[in-house]
Each structure stands twice: as C-alpha cells, then as structure tokens.
Amino acid sequence: MHNVEGEKIYMYFTGNLSIVLENPEENKERNHLHAAGHTCILKDAFDCESATEIANLISTEKVDAALAIHLYKAGRLLQGCKIPFGIIFGGTDINEDVRCEEKHRVMGTILGEARFAVAFTVKIKELAAAEWPDARKKIYVQTQGIKTTPSETFDWYRFLQNAGIPTDVDNLHIFLLICGLRRIKDPLYLVDVFSDWHRKEPSVHLGIIGPAVDPLFTCEVKEKVKRAPGVHLLQEMSQDDLHAAMKRCFAVVNSSISEGMSAAILEAMDLGIPALARNIPGNAAIIKHKDTGLLFSDPEEFVVLSKSLMNDPIMKTEIVRKAKVYVKKHHSWECEGKTYQNLVLRLQ
C-alpha cells in the first residue's frame, strides 16, 4: 500500500464474496490477505459518518472480521462491534492523539476490545504500551513491507509538461513530496525556502503530489503554490506511474510534522532515489543521517543538504546503495505478508 495517510477499515470474509475497493492499487494489507484466500471490503474512515454505518455494513454483508488502520480515526468506528477486529497503529494516533484526554480514553477502550495491534516500530509499540500496559502482549511489531512497480510506459516529458516544468533546462533537479494534503503532513513547510532557491537556481523544482484529504487545507495549498515559482501541485496518478516518476526525480522529500512510517521514503529507497526527510521520530527510525538518507531540522538545512547531495555524486551513490540494502533487509514484502496472514487467524 502506498500509504498517503488515509485511515482505512478493511472487512474480511471467508466466503466467495466479491471484493469492493475504493482504490485497489493502494491496499497492501488487502493484497496480502487476498493472496491467502480472504475476501475484503475497504472503507475509508474519512467517508464514514458513524459506527452505525459500519455496523449496518457488517450486518448486511455478513462480515466475519475487521482490521482498522489508525487506532482512533478508524478504530472508533469499530467500538462495541460484534465481530473480532485488529488494529494497525497509524503513527499520529500514538504520537499526537494520545495527548487529547477524550481520544486517549476512546483509544484505550478500542485497544482493549481488539484481538491484536500492529506497530511499525519498536518505539511505537513501547509508547502505546506505556499508555495502555494491559495491551502490551497483544501489540506486534511489523515494519512496512515494500514492493515497487514502476510503469514501463510512463511518459516523463508529458509529466513535466503537465506540471508546468520546462523540459529544456540543463541539469533539471526535481524533488518530489508525496503526501495527503492535510496539516499533519505540512506540505507547505519548504515552499518559501524552495521558491527562493529556485529563483537563484532555476533548474530546481519541487513537486507536491497526493490526495486532497482536507479540502479546506487543499485550497490553502493551491493558493500558496500559485505564488511560489518553482513549486508545483501535481495531479494524482496511478501507483505504477508514481513509482516511475519517482525513479526520474532527483530526490523524494518528506516534511511531515508527525509520521508513523513513510511508505514514500521506503519506496524511494527501493527505487534507488535519495530521501530527504524532516528529522522527526518516525523518519529517523528508518533513515540514518548521511548513511541511508538525509534528515533536516529546518527549511534552511533542507536546502544546504540538498545542495551537498547535488554537488557530491559519490555521497549520493553511497546513500542510495546503503538505503537499498536497508530496505531489502528490514522491509521485506514477503515477511510482512506472512505476518498479516498469521495475525488474521486470530480473528477467526
């Protein structure tokens, strides 16, 4: 799943029911379980108005079990439901939502009802276990597995033209920021400094791509980008085309305020593209600075590190090589699949 931080609910069946999916290309866990013979329905938690809506779906479709991504936003819709379910921590639930007393209470209740929970890192497990000690034994650590599938027919020059990026510039350097357009992802964090850099070096461009998760904030992003030379808000594309676009870019960027585990960073590593990420716990958990990627603490440092990457091809080559080794070792698609297939047995 290319996780752009939508919060999902998966419903699992054991019969030969048809699969109903909103975006089949974004559903990694669904793919793992479908491969094991399960049939699934996907619901986006942002589109669900209440737990009653989910309860009606469970009843109508005779759902056997459920799996929610994000303890609060998706998990609360399963509170008190009559079927077994599991939880995958999203990152912002444990890093941010625990600070709200009401959300903390609700999440504790949901975690108590869940058969199991999955954390992407040991640190996330420990943070969750510190909040709800009774749940420690049901929390499993499974890093995100990565499989990239770049399209062989992707048209890079059409992509640049559609983005409004000149194709006749020498040594073009495209930085790609992939995220859902919402405040926690902070896509505007680098816009001003990047635009200033572009004015001095017209060959550098920043492309922002991702779904409009927060419509109001998306309007804010559009207005800001309109006034920022060198920064482009790009149209969404299929997973295969996105991977192909990433391969042609100079670097992939992450500027989130909070992050569970960024699939975009891991995909960049797998595709042989350097990752520049904001120095937050979720990103630092998968990037070793100047080893498997680069971590920046403010917009100005981002530019300094970007320039060093541009001016030192040997450093870039080494970062890319080590990142690829890291992903292969710690983010195996096959291992992740086995974990979820085994965990779902706990929902029977």
Short mmCIF file of C-alpha atoms in Angstrom, two decimals:
data_model
loop_
_atom_site.label_atom_id
_atom_site.label_comp_id
_atom_site.label_asym_id
_atom_site.label_seq_id
_atom_site.Cartn_x
_atom_site.Cartn_y
_atom_site.Cartn_z
CA MET A 1 0.00 0.00 0.00
CA HIS A 2 1.33 3.38 -0.85
CA ASN A 3 0.21 4.96 2.39
CA VAL A 4 -0.65 8.59 1.99
CA GLU A 5 -2.24 8.58 5.38
CA GLY A 6 -5.81 7.77 4.60
CA GLU A 7 -7.35 5.88 7.52
CA LYS A 8 -8.92 2.66 6.30
CA ILE A 9 -11.18 -0.07 7.60
CA TYR A 10 -10.88 -3.48 6.00
CA MET A 11 -13.67 -6.03 6.33
CA TYR A 12 -12.67 -9.66 5.86
CA PHE A 13 -14.80 -12.56 4.71
CA THR A 14 -14.29 -16.29 4.38
CA GLY A 15 -16.81 -16.89 1.59
CA ASN A 16 -16.64 -16.22 -2.13
CA LEU A 17 -17.92 -12.67 -1.92
CA SER A 18 -16.82 -10.06 -4.42
CA ILE A 19 -14.14 -7.53 -3.47
CA VAL A 20 -15.31 -3.94 -3.11
CA LEU A 21 -12.43 -1.49 -3.13
CA GLU A 22 -12.18 2.28 -3.39
CA ASN A 23 -8.63 2.20 -4.72
CA PRO A 24 -7.27 -1.31 -5.28
CA GLU A 25 -3.78 0.00 -6.00
CA GLU A 26 -3.40 1.42 -2.50
CA ASN A 27 -4.24 -1.65 -0.45
CA LYS A 28 -1.18 -3.63 0.53
CA GLU A 29 -2.68 -5.41 3.55
CA ARG A 30 -5.71 -6.30 1.44
CA ASN A 31 -3.40 -7.76 -1.20
CA HIS A 32 -1.59 -9.90 1.40
CA LEU A 33 -4.84 -11.28 2.75
CA HIS A 34 -6.46 -11.76 -0.62
CA ALA A 35 -3.42 -13.87 -1.54
CA ALA A 36 -4.23 -16.06 1.48
CA GLY A 37 -7.81 -16.62 0.27
CA HIS A 38 -9.63 -13.88 2.19
CA THR A 39 -12.11 -11.57 0.52
CA CYS A 40 -12.26 -7.94 1.61
CA ILE A 41 -14.22 -4.73 1.56
CA LEU A 42 -12.35 -1.47 2.06
CA LYS A 43 -13.93 1.58 3.66
CA ASP A 44 -12.20 4.92 4.05
CA ALA A 45 -12.76 6.12 7.62
CA PHE A 46 -12.95 9.72 6.38
CA ASP A 47 -16.07 8.78 4.41
CA CYS A 48 -17.85 7.06 7.31
CA GLU A 49 -20.19 9.22 9.35
CA SER A 50 -20.64 6.92 12.35
CA ALA A 51 -20.12 3.49 13.90
CA THR A 52 -23.75 2.76 12.98
CA GLU A 53 -22.85 2.92 9.28
CA ILE A 54 -20.13 0.30 9.82
CA ALA A 55 -22.44 -1.82 11.99
CA ASN A 56 -25.03 -1.84 9.21
CA LEU A 57 -22.37 -2.86 6.68
CA ILE A 58 -21.21 -5.67 8.96
CA SER A 59 -24.78 -6.93 9.27
CA THR A 60 -25.74 -6.53 5.60
CA GLU A 61 -22.60 -8.12 4.18
CA LYS A 62 -22.27 -10.75 6.93
CA VAL A 63 -18.73 -9.64 7.74
CA ASP A 64 -16.59 -12.08 9.73
CA ALA A 65 -13.82 -9.77 10.98
CA ALA A 66 -12.26 -6.33 10.54
CA LEU A 67 -8.90 -4.60 10.54
CA ALA A 68 -8.57 -0.85 11.09
CA ILE A 69 -5.62 1.37 10.25
CA HIS A 70 -5.33 4.15 12.89
CA LEU A 71 -6.42 3.42 16.44
CA TYR A 72 -8.63 6.49 16.78
CA LYS A 73 -9.90 7.63 13.39
CA ALA A 74 -10.72 4.17 12.07
CA GLY A 75 -10.75 2.14 15.28
CA ARG A 76 -13.50 4.19 16.95
CA LEU A 77 -15.90 3.10 14.19
CA LEU A 78 -15.48 -0.49 15.38
CA GLN A 79 -16.02 0.26 19.08
CA GLY A 80 -18.56 -2.14 20.51
CA CYS A 81 -18.99 -4.02 17.22
CA LYS A 82 -19.95 -7.68 17.39
CA ILE A 83 -17.13 -9.08 15.26
CA PRO A 84 -13.45 -9.63 16.13
CA PHE A 85 -11.05 -6.98 14.86
CA GLY A 86 -7.41 -5.95 14.82
CA ILE A 87 -5.72 -2.55 14.73
CA ILE A 88 -2.72 -1.16 12.85
CA PHE A 89 -1.32 1.97 14.51
CA GLY A 90 -1.13 4.84 12.04
CA GLY A 91 1.50 6.94 13.80
CA THR A 92 -0.43 10.13 14.55
CA ASP A 93 -2.72 8.14 16.86
CA ILE A 94 0.19 7.28 19.18
CA ASN A 95 2.29 10.40 18.54
CA GLU A 96 -0.46 13.03 18.62
CA ASP A 97 -3.95 11.82 19.58
CA VAL A 98 -2.87 10.39 22.95
CA ARG A 99 -2.49 13.98 24.18
CA CYS A 100 -6.26 14.50 23.98
CA GLU A 101 -7.94 13.08 27.08
CA GLU A 102 -11.15 12.04 25.31
CA LYS A 103 -9.31 10.40 22.37
CA HIS A 104 -7.00 8.65 24.86
CA ARG A 105 -10.00 7.17 26.66
CA VAL A 106 -11.65 6.00 23.44
CA MET A 107 -8.41 4.50 22.09
CA GLY A 108 -7.86 2.60 25.35
CA THR A 109 -11.32 1.07 25.06
CA ILE A 110 -10.77 0.10 21.40
CA LEU A 111 -7.36 -1.42 22.13
CA GLY A 112 -8.94 -3.40 24.95
CA GLU A 113 -11.51 -4.83 22.53
CA ALA A 114 -9.03 -5.56 19.71
CA ARG A 115 -7.62 -9.08 19.30
CA PHE A 116 -4.24 -7.66 18.27
CA ALA A 117 -2.49 -4.42 17.30
CA VAL A 118 0.42 -3.84 14.90
CA ALA A 119 3.10 -1.18 15.37
CA PHE A 120 5.55 -0.31 12.58
CA THR A 121 8.42 0.22 15.04
CA VAL A 122 9.50 -0.95 18.49
CA LYS A 123 9.32 2.67 19.64
CA ILE A 124 5.63 2.96 18.66
CA LYS A 125 4.92 -0.30 20.50
CA GLU A 126 6.67 0.99 23.63
CA LEU A 127 4.82 4.32 23.51
CA ALA A 128 1.47 2.51 23.18
CA ALA A 129 2.34 0.01 25.91
CA ALA A 130 3.30 2.87 28.24
CA GLU A 131 -0.19 4.37 27.77
CA TRP A 132 -2.08 1.05 28.00
CA PRO A 133 0.11 -1.51 29.84
CA ASP A 134 -2.55 -4.25 29.73
CA ALA A 135 -2.33 -4.28 25.92
CA ARG A 136 1.43 -4.89 25.70
CA LYS A 137 1.15 -8.62 24.95
CA LYS A 138 -1.23 -8.07 22.05
CA ILE A 139 0.98 -5.49 20.26
CA TYR A 140 3.16 -6.91 17.49
CA VAL A 141 5.95 -5.08 15.66
CA GLN A 142 5.94 -5.37 11.86
CA THR A 143 7.73 -2.87 9.68
CA GLN A 144 6.09 -1.87 6.42
CA GLY A 145 6.95 -4.19 3.57
CA ILE A 146 7.83 -2.54 0.27
CA LYS A 147 7.29 -3.60 -3.32
CA THR A 148 7.71 -1.03 -6.10
CA THR A 149 6.21 -1.46 -9.57
CA PRO A 150 7.31 1.40 -11.87
CA SER A 151 5.41 1.61 -15.15
CA GLU A 152 7.44 0.90 -18.28
CA THR A 153 5.21 3.14 -20.41
CA PHE A 154 5.37 6.27 -18.21
CA ASP A 155 5.93 9.45 -20.23
CA TRP A 156 8.33 11.63 -18.22
CA TYR A 157 8.24 14.58 -20.62
CA ARG A 158 4.45 14.70 -20.62
CA PHE A 159 4.60 14.57 -16.82
CA LEU A 160 6.91 17.62 -16.81
CA GLN A 161 4.72 19.48 -19.31
CA ASN A 162 1.56 18.79 -17.28
CA ALA A 163 3.34 20.08 -14.17
CA GLY A 164 4.41 23.26 -15.96
CA ILE A 165 8.09 22.40 -15.58
CA PRO A 166 10.31 23.48 -18.53
CA THR A 167 11.89 20.50 -20.29
CA ASP A 168 14.69 22.48 -21.96
CA VAL A 169 16.58 23.33 -18.75
CA ASP A 170 20.03 21.78 -18.31
CA ASN A 171 20.62 19.59 -15.24
CA LEU A 172 16.99 19.58 -14.14
CA HIS A 173 16.61 18.57 -10.48
CA ILE A 174 13.07 17.53 -9.48
CA PHE A 175 12.28 17.00 -5.79
CA LEU A 176 9.04 15.10 -5.16
CA LEU A 177 6.99 15.47 -1.96
CA ILE A 178 4.34 12.72 -1.73
CA CYS A 179 1.64 13.13 0.92
CA GLY A 180 -2.04 13.52 1.62
CA LEU A 181 -2.87 17.22 1.67
CA ARG A 182 -3.53 17.80 5.36
CA ARG A 183 -1.84 19.85 8.04
CA ILE A 184 -0.05 17.00 9.84
CA LYS A 185 1.87 16.36 6.59
CA ASP A 186 2.92 20.04 6.40
CA PRO A 187 3.41 20.20 2.60
CA LEU A 188 3.90 24.00 2.81
CA TYR A 189 6.89 23.69 5.19
CA LEU A 190 9.51 24.05 2.45
CA VAL A 191 7.60 26.14 -0.11
CA ASP A 192 9.06 29.59 0.69
CA VAL A 193 12.67 28.49 1.01
CA PHE A 194 12.43 26.28 -2.05
CA SER A 195 10.95 29.08 -4.12
CA ASP A 196 13.78 31.40 -3.06
CA TRP A 197 16.29 28.71 -4.05
CA HIS A 198 14.56 28.25 -7.43
CA ARG A 199 14.87 31.97 -8.18
CA LYS A 200 18.65 31.62 -7.83
CA GLU A 201 18.86 28.18 -9.46
CA PRO A 202 16.02 27.71 -11.99
CA SER A 203 16.92 24.04 -12.52
CA VAL A 204 15.48 23.00 -9.12
CA HIS A 205 11.75 22.28 -8.81
CA LEU A 206 9.57 20.89 -6.04
CA GLY A 207 6.52 18.81 -6.97
CA ILE A 208 3.83 18.13 -4.35
CA ILE A 209 1.55 15.19 -5.10
CA GLY A 210 -1.17 13.45 -3.08
CA PRO A 211 -4.90 13.24 -2.43
CA ALA A 212 -6.92 16.22 -1.14
CA VAL A 213 -7.64 14.69 2.26
CA ASP A 214 -8.58 18.03 3.84
CA PRO A 215 -10.48 20.11 1.21
CA LEU A 216 -10.13 23.41 3.10
CA PHE A 217 -6.40 22.94 3.61
CA THR A 218 -6.02 21.83 -0.02
CA CYS A 219 -7.36 25.25 -1.11
CA GLU A 220 -4.75 26.88 1.12
CA VAL A 221 -2.02 24.76 -0.50
CA LYS A 222 -3.21 25.65 -4.01
CA GLU A 223 -3.21 29.37 -3.26
CA LYS A 224 0.27 29.25 -1.71
CA VAL A 225 1.76 27.22 -4.56
CA LYS A 226 0.30 29.62 -7.17
CA ARG A 227 2.50 32.37 -5.74
CA ALA A 228 5.61 30.19 -5.40
CA PRO A 229 7.83 29.90 -8.50
CA GLY A 230 9.50 26.51 -8.78
CA VAL A 231 6.86 24.75 -6.68
CA HIS A 232 4.14 22.70 -8.42
CA LEU A 233 0.99 20.95 -7.20
CA LEU A 234 0.78 17.83 -9.34
CA GLN A 235 -2.20 15.73 -10.40
CA GLU A 236 -2.63 12.36 -8.71
CA MET A 237 -1.54 9.34 -10.73
CA SER A 238 -1.58 5.57 -10.51
CA GLN A 239 0.84 3.79 -8.21
CA ASP A 240 2.85 2.42 -11.14
CA ASP A 241 3.19 5.86 -12.77
CA LEU A 242 4.10 7.43 -9.43
CA HIS A 243 6.89 4.92 -8.94
CA ALA A 244 8.12 5.64 -12.48
CA ALA A 245 8.05 9.39 -11.77
CA MET A 246 9.98 8.86 -8.54
CA LYS A 247 12.70 7.00 -10.47
CA ARG A 248 13.22 10.04 -12.72
CA CYS A 249 13.33 12.54 -9.83
CA PHE A 250 16.47 13.71 -8.07
CA ALA A 251 15.12 13.07 -4.56
CA VAL A 252 11.97 12.28 -2.59
CA VAL A 253 11.07 14.64 0.25
CA ASN A 254 9.11 14.20 3.48
CA SER A 255 8.22 17.27 5.58
CA SER A 256 5.64 15.79 7.97
CA ILE A 257 5.14 17.10 11.49
CA SER A 258 4.40 13.54 12.61
CA GLU A 259 4.81 10.23 10.80
CA GLY A 260 4.23 6.56 11.56
CA MET A 261 6.41 5.06 8.85
CA SER A 262 6.54 6.77 5.47
CA ALA A 263 5.98 4.31 2.62
CA ALA A 264 7.10 7.02 0.18
CA ILE A 265 10.53 7.17 1.82
CA LEU A 266 10.87 3.38 1.75
CA GLU A 267 9.73 3.24 -1.86
CA ALA A 268 12.31 5.88 -2.79
CA MET A 269 15.00 3.78 -1.11
CA ASP A 270 13.84 0.70 -3.02
CA LEU A 271 13.82 2.63 -6.32
CA GLY A 272 17.34 3.96 -5.82
CA ILE A 273 16.34 7.58 -5.15
CA PRO A 274 17.74 9.53 -2.17
CA ALA A 275 15.29 10.57 0.55
CA LEU A 276 15.43 13.92 2.36
CA ALA A 277 13.17 13.88 5.40
CA ARG A 278 12.25 16.10 8.29
CA ASN A 279 14.00 14.97 11.46
CA ILE A 280 11.07 13.52 13.40
CA PRO A 281 10.98 10.15 15.24
CA GLY A 282 9.05 8.27 12.52
CA ASN A 283 11.52 9.34 9.83
CA ALA A 284 14.63 8.93 11.99
CA ALA A 285 13.50 5.35 12.67
CA ILE A 286 14.13 4.41 9.02
CA ILE A 287 16.79 6.94 7.93
CA LYS A 288 20.30 7.03 9.34
CA HIS A 289 21.54 10.55 8.59
CA LYS A 290 24.14 10.75 5.80
CA ASP A 291 24.06 6.95 5.61
CA THR A 292 20.69 5.79 4.20
CA GLY A 293 19.27 9.27 3.65
CA LEU A 294 19.36 12.85 4.90
CA LEU A 295 17.46 14.37 7.83
CA PHE A 296 16.81 18.12 8.10
CA SER A 297 15.60 20.09 11.13
CA ASP A 298 14.54 23.30 9.38
CA PRO A 299 13.89 24.55 5.81
CA GLU A 300 17.29 26.20 5.54
CA GLU A 301 19.06 22.95 6.43
CA PHE A 302 16.99 21.19 3.78
CA VAL A 303 18.50 23.46 1.10
CA VAL A 304 22.04 23.02 2.45
CA LEU A 305 21.71 19.23 2.45
CA SER A 306 20.08 19.22 -0.99
CA LYS A 307 22.96 21.22 -2.44
CA SER A 308 25.50 18.89 -0.83
CA LEU A 309 23.72 15.94 -2.43
CA MET A 310 23.77 17.68 -5.81
CA ASN A 311 27.46 18.56 -5.54
CA ASP A 312 28.70 15.21 -4.21
CA PRO A 313 27.73 12.36 -6.55
CA ILE A 314 29.86 9.90 -4.56
CA MET A 315 27.89 10.63 -1.38
CA LYS A 316 24.63 10.29 -3.33
CA THR A 317 25.69 6.94 -4.78
CA GLU A 318 26.65 5.60 -1.34
CA ILE A 319 23.39 6.77 0.29
CA VAL A 320 21.34 5.14 -2.47
CA ARG A 321 23.33 1.88 -2.21
CA LYS A 322 23.03 1.62 1.59
CA ALA A 323 19.34 2.56 1.53
CA LYS A 324 18.58 -0.23 -0.94
CA VAL A 325 20.39 -2.75 1.26
CA TYR A 326 18.48 -1.49 4.31
CA VAL A 327 15.05 -1.82 2.64
CA LYS A 328 15.79 -5.30 1.36
CA LYS A 329 16.86 -6.44 4.83
CA HIS A 330 14.26 -4.75 7.04
CA HIS A 331 11.18 -4.14 4.86
CA SER A 332 10.52 -7.42 3.12
CA TRP A 333 7.16 -7.61 1.32
CA GLU A 334 7.06 -11.39 1.82
CA CYS A 335 7.72 -11.25 5.58
CA GLU A 336 5.05 -8.61 6.05
CA GLY A 337 2.56 -10.76 4.14
CA LYS A 338 3.20 -13.78 6.36
CA THR A 339 2.75 -11.66 9.49
CA TYR A 340 -0.67 -10.35 8.45
CA GLN A 341 -1.82 -13.74 7.22
CA ASN A 342 -0.91 -15.24 10.61
CA LEU A 343 -2.46 -12.40 12.62
CA VAL A 344 -5.79 -12.68 10.81
CA LEU A 345 -6.02 -16.27 12.11
CA ARG A 346 -6.56 -14.61 15.50
CA LEU A 347 -9.76 -13.08 14.12
CA GLN A 348 -11.39 -16.45 13.44
#
